Amino acid sequence: MRKHSRLPGALRPQFLVTMYFFYLALPVVFTQTVTNSSKRTNVVLIGHIGAVGALPNYEKVLDLSRKELLDDGTLGKDFDIEIISRNGCGDAFEGVAAAADLYHIEHVTTFLGPYCNGEMIPVATMANFWNLPIIAYMATSNVLSNKKIYKTLVRTSLRTTNTIAESTAAFIKHYKWKKVSLVSNIGAAAYEKILAFEPVLKRHEITVTRKILFEETATVQDMLNGGQLDEIRANSRVVIVMFSSARDLTATFREATSKYGLSEAEYVFIFPWLQEGSNGASPFVGSDNAIMSKVYSTRPMSKSCSAISGSKDIAMKLALPQGIDDTNGFDDRMITPFVERLNSVGLDEKDIDLTNIYGYIALYDALKIFAVAGRRILNTTGEFSSIIDGKRMWNAMRRMTIAGMVSSAGVGSGTVMLDDLAERVPFYSAFFVDKNRNQNVTEVLSSFWPSPDGNLPIDEPVCGFRGEKCDYTMIIIGASAALCFIVAAIGAWLLRRYCETRALDSMPWRIFRDDMQIVDEEQVKSMLSLGSQRTKLSNTNAMALKHHAIIGVNTHATFHMYEQRRPIKFGRADLTLLMKMKQVVHDNLNPFLGMAFNEKGEVLLLWKFCSRGTLQDVIYNEQFVLDEKFHGAFVRDITLGLEYLHLSSIGYHGSLTTWSTLIDRNWLVKLTDYGVGDAVKRWVKHGSINDEMLKDGDDKTEATQKTGAVDFNDRKECLPPILYVAPEIRLSDEKNQKRRVDQAWTLDKRRAADIYAFGMVMYEILFRAYPFSDKMDLNELSTKALEGEKISRPQLQKDRQLHPDLQALLQDCWHDSPDARPSVRRVRLSTEAIMKTFRNTFDS
């Protein structure tokens, strides 16, 4: 099957011009001879087609190249060149006419150029027909890479549209981007670039989401108001920017994106740059050869990587913004040796167009490549006619390598390489555009992008360009609800804390001395005598030994008195405890009336007066008969009060003895001195108060549970308070006193200590005696206990008869291990079941 191809619409005018000059030259084609003139033996005539105003002093550059070739022996008597120049690049394709004139009239056998891409296609077509070598040294269209049509064409340009398109695609693919936008301007030149890029991107499976075009005369304000920047924001994060007027429009575009707020950390702008005369000069270099301030970033970073595109090695150096240029675009390694050579022929930088310096270098290299290839063919075949054989010369230049220029300081431009299609192998890089153009960065860094994780942005945000893929409604509602809940919880806690603090600071339990009247001993006896008519069993003498007071009008109270050494400032824990004591209400708990302090050098703890005195007074009053009903009632009341304390916020009693157990006028047992024992000990230890001040004849320290050197054997009814203390508490208190530290007991340990003391009290209720042998010296036993020594464990005496279950219960209450002692609830249920006391005998 024979294939037919049609020329693209953009190439039809050029093809018609080509055919016109082809027919124009046809009558003399068959009369052309290989040896053009006897005067030009061994000399190859080269026709150079330039452009008016482009590459000033280019002829001196060609003479410089020829001179160096003569010096190194590439050219000589057996092989020399002569250059004839013509100008083209006009609207009427003057370069094509010049090519026909050079061939037919001047009899040239090789072409350099034309300079303009538009004239290169028809001239390359004619050179292919004439079988003449043609070397393109400026950037040319991607169409010319088709060697089936342009069989004698060699390209030495540092940049070509197809290679930079391949490089850009490899660069994008390296960072795994899949979606890009193309930004260009309206016009034929820009449209040709887009046509070259689109198939390459498609072949690399890169989707073009938008093609955005600006007017060639667009200003910054035009770009801001035109809506195209909105399209970029809504459809892409990776943008390829290609303007026909690279310098001016690039600077304008970068300024517009900066003002529009397209963050450089979120967007990647790639600028593929092709040198196409002064109009295609570096988009980042101004007319004064300085980096333009509107297009550089102030955060220099770089990263090296490599990618393979076809048969070309593409070295990528990444930066912000991305300017894709050949590796020498931001490097003076080629410029330095070239300028030195210009100085040798009397030229300096002012004599050439620095904005188009790579055009000079490519022209210099084109002549050198032709001469080296011609010398190799001539040395191989010995036939001079082989040098002007276009197809043979093209084949000789394939995969050709020559050394680049080297300066006197040893700075080299590297190696000039041609690939399998006789096209110069470019080395493209993505350069960071910085104002410090001459700074050489040698360190290679990673994670350089100005983003939180240092990585480049993805080609499409996770939530889409417009956020359409993510619904944050529920997240916002949930987060708002959680935030409101947290704020409300914190506010409620702070409000509660504030209210508690205010309530604590108000100290409703405080009693001022002006609000109370202390009653002396004679008044107490008189009051008790009047009351004893109704309670004949009351111990008037014992009651008179206590401190009494009248609070307000008629509230009768007893109190513990302590000498105050310095003002007391309560901590939050003490304030909380005293508040809880004031709030406790239970039938079997004696109300705490309050505390007087920081007045008259005394601290008073006031409790409500109970007319029948303490349980100790009743137990050891032989005039009072205690039967089993009393036993059951007393034990039941104590367990009920103790259970309430253990379940309350106070948590424990801490000072349970027979004298901290009171009996009111209705024979109801009430516990007193609860909770405050540890606080009193701490205040004494810290020097705020002294030990309790007792009346003469009163040897019990009650709340402090501490005793002095009193002879307890003289008063059988008074058991030393230290013997009511559980052994673990007693031993620890002695050690802590020596170390001057406070012991922080858990509530479980405190409650277990209360059970130990309850066993002592119940034994006294049942037997009106102590759980120790009568032969034991209680004074000595107390002294050992105070010194922290281990003492005898309480025991049921042999002469005492008791229900076996009660015996077992007492032994459990006195167990050495706190964890083995029963709970108060178990004690209450056991005693009720055994003693059958379901209600107080004297409730009525």
PDB file of C-alpha atoms in Angstrom, residues 262-349:
ATOM      1  CA  LEU A 262      -0.694  32.996  42.712  1.00  0.00           C
ATOM      2  CA  SER A 263       1.623  31.738  45.454  1.00  0.00           C
ATOM      3  CA  GLU A 264       4.959  30.403  44.265  1.00  0.00           C
ATOM      4  CA  ALA A 265       4.762  27.703  46.942  1.00  0.00           C
ATOM      5  CA  GLU A 266       1.494  26.441  45.437  1.00  0.00           C
ATOM      6  CA  TYR A 267       2.094  26.976  41.710  1.00  0.00           C
ATOM      7  CA  VAL A 268       4.928  25.951  39.370  1.00  0.00           C
ATOM      8  CA  PHE A 269       5.589  28.171  36.347  1.00  0.00           C
ATOM      9  CA  ILE A 270       7.790  26.590  33.674  1.00  0.00           C
ATOM     10  CA  PHE A 271       9.369  28.889  31.066  1.00  0.00           C
ATOM     11  CA  PRO A 272      10.835  26.961  28.078  1.00  0.00           C
ATOM     12  CA  TRP A 273      13.115  29.476  26.329  1.00  0.00           C
ATOM     13  CA  LEU A 274      14.211  29.373  22.702  1.00  0.00           C
ATOM     14  CA  GLN A 275      16.777  31.896  21.441  1.00  0.00           C
ATOM     15  CA  GLU A 276      15.184  33.418  18.323  1.00  0.00           C
ATOM     16  CA  GLY A 277      17.060  36.630  17.843  1.00  0.00           C
ATOM     17  CA  SER A 278      16.896  39.631  20.140  1.00  0.00           C
ATOM     18  CA  ASN A 279      13.141  39.260  20.459  1.00  0.00           C
ATOM     19  CA  GLY A 280      13.692  35.808  21.914  1.00  0.00           C
ATOM     20  CA  ALA A 281      16.401  36.853  24.355  1.00  0.00           C
ATOM     21  CA  SER A 282      16.437  35.416  27.826  1.00  0.00           C
ATOM     22  CA  PRO A 283      13.120  36.198  29.496  1.00  0.00           C
ATOM     23  CA  PHE A 284      14.952  36.865  32.737  1.00  0.00           C
ATOM     24  CA  VAL A 285      17.666  39.198  31.407  1.00  0.00           C
ATOM     25  CA  GLY A 286      17.004  42.865  30.659  1.00  0.00           C
ATOM     26  CA  SER A 287      18.541  45.067  28.013  1.00  0.00           C
ATOM     27  CA  ASP A 288      21.408  45.851  30.395  1.00  0.00           C
ATOM     28  CA  ASN A 289      22.203  42.119  30.731  1.00  0.00           C
ATOM     29  CA  ALA A 290      20.976  42.122  34.365  1.00  0.00           C
ATOM     30  CA  ILE A 291      18.365  39.818  35.829  1.00  0.00           C
ATOM     31  CA  MET A 292      15.023  41.594  35.689  1.00  0.00           C
ATOM     32  CA  SER A 293      13.750  42.318  39.219  1.00  0.00           C
ATOM     33  CA  LYS A 294      10.136  41.505  38.344  1.00  0.00           C
ATOM     34  CA  VAL A 295      10.771  37.875  37.510  1.00  0.00           C
ATOM     35  CA  TYR A 296      13.207  36.535  40.068  1.00  0.00           C
ATOM     36  CA  SER A 297      12.467  34.964  43.403  1.00  0.00           C
ATOM     37  CA  THR A 298      14.436  35.626  46.547  1.00  0.00           C
ATOM     38  CA  ARG A 299      14.689  32.043  47.734  1.00  0.00           C
ATOM     39  CA  PRO A 300      17.507  30.238  45.896  1.00  0.00           C
ATOM     40  CA  MET A 301      17.310  26.479  45.902  1.00  0.00           C
ATOM     41  CA  SER A 302      18.352  23.703  43.580  1.00  0.00           C
ATOM     42  CA  LYS A 303      18.034  20.017  43.117  1.00  0.00           C
ATOM     43  CA  SER A 304      19.711  17.758  40.573  1.00  0.00           C
ATOM     44  CA  CYS A 305      18.151  14.843  38.852  1.00  0.00           C
ATOM     45  CA  SER A 306      18.361  13.198  35.453  1.00  0.00           C
ATOM     46  CA  ALA A 307      15.847  11.990  32.926  1.00  0.00           C
ATOM     47  CA  ILE A 308      16.081  10.220  29.583  1.00  0.00           C
ATOM     48  CA  SER A 309      14.014  11.418  26.633  1.00  0.00           C
ATOM     49  CA  GLY A 310      14.487   9.317  23.521  1.00  0.00           C
ATOM     50  CA  SER A 311      18.173   9.310  22.705  1.00  0.00           C
ATOM     51  CA  LYS A 312      18.847  12.614  24.475  1.00  0.00           C
ATOM     52  CA  ASP A 313      20.168  13.013  28.005  1.00  0.00           C
ATOM     53  CA  ILE A 314      18.361  15.834  29.732  1.00  0.00           C
ATOM     54  CA  ALA A 315      19.997  17.195  32.879  1.00  0.00           C
ATOM     55  CA  MET A 316      17.453  18.978  35.062  1.00  0.00           C
ATOM     56  CA  LYS A 317      18.259  21.528  37.739  1.00  0.00           C
ATOM     57  CA  LEU A 318      15.103  22.584  39.494  1.00  0.00           C
ATOM     58  CA  ALA A 319      14.348  26.015  40.896  1.00  0.00           C
ATOM     59  CA  LEU A 320      11.685  28.657  41.472  1.00  0.00           C
ATOM     60  CA  PRO A 321      10.357  29.898  39.074  1.00  0.00           C
ATOM     61  CA  GLN A 322      11.285  27.295  36.474  1.00  0.00           C
ATOM     62  CA  GLY A 323      13.180  28.620  33.464  1.00  0.00           C
ATOM     63  CA  ILE A 324      14.026  25.708  31.152  1.00  0.00           C
ATOM     64  CA  ASP A 325      17.120  26.605  29.149  1.00  0.00           C
ATOM     65  CA  ASP A 326      20.188  24.789  27.926  1.00  0.00           C
ATOM     66  CA  THR A 327      22.686  24.141  30.691  1.00  0.00           C
ATOM     67  CA  ASN A 328      24.857  27.058  29.557  1.00  0.00           C
ATOM     68  CA  GLY A 329      21.960  29.512  29.678  1.00  0.00           C
ATOM     69  CA  PHE A 330      22.875  30.609  33.163  1.00  0.00           C
ATOM     70  CA  ASP A 331      26.554  29.770  32.919  1.00  0.00           C
ATOM     71  CA  ASP A 332      29.475  31.688  31.379  1.00  0.00           C
ATOM     72  CA  ARG A 333      31.531  28.625  30.501  1.00  0.00           C
ATOM     73  CA  MET A 334      30.776  29.117  26.804  1.00  0.00           C
ATOM     74  CA  ILE A 335      30.794  32.895  26.835  1.00  0.00           C
ATOM     75  CA  THR A 336      34.202  33.324  28.476  1.00  0.00           C
ATOM     76  CA  PRO A 337      36.317  31.483  25.850  1.00  0.00           C
ATOM     77  CA  PHE A 338      34.231  32.924  23.010  1.00  0.00           C
ATOM     78  CA  VAL A 339      34.783  36.522  24.177  1.00  0.00           C
ATOM     79  CA  GLU A 340      38.522  35.834  24.422  1.00  0.00           C
ATOM     80  CA  ARG A 341      38.530  34.748  20.795  1.00  0.00           C
ATOM     81  CA  LEU A 342      36.677  37.897  19.767  1.00  0.00           C
ATOM     82  CA  ASN A 343      39.331  39.985  21.501  1.00  0.00           C
ATOM     83  CA  SER A 344      41.981  38.318  19.374  1.00  0.00           C
ATOM     84  CA  VAL A 345      40.402  39.778  16.192  1.00  0.00           C
ATOM     85  CA  GLY A 346      39.846  43.219  17.641  1.00  0.00           C
ATOM     86  CA  LEU A 347      36.267  42.795  18.858  1.00  0.00           C
ATOM     87  CA  ASP A 348      34.859  43.173  22.359  1.00  0.00           C
ATOM     88  CA  GLU A 349      31.438  42.682  23.932  1.00  0.00           C
TER      89      GLU A 349
END
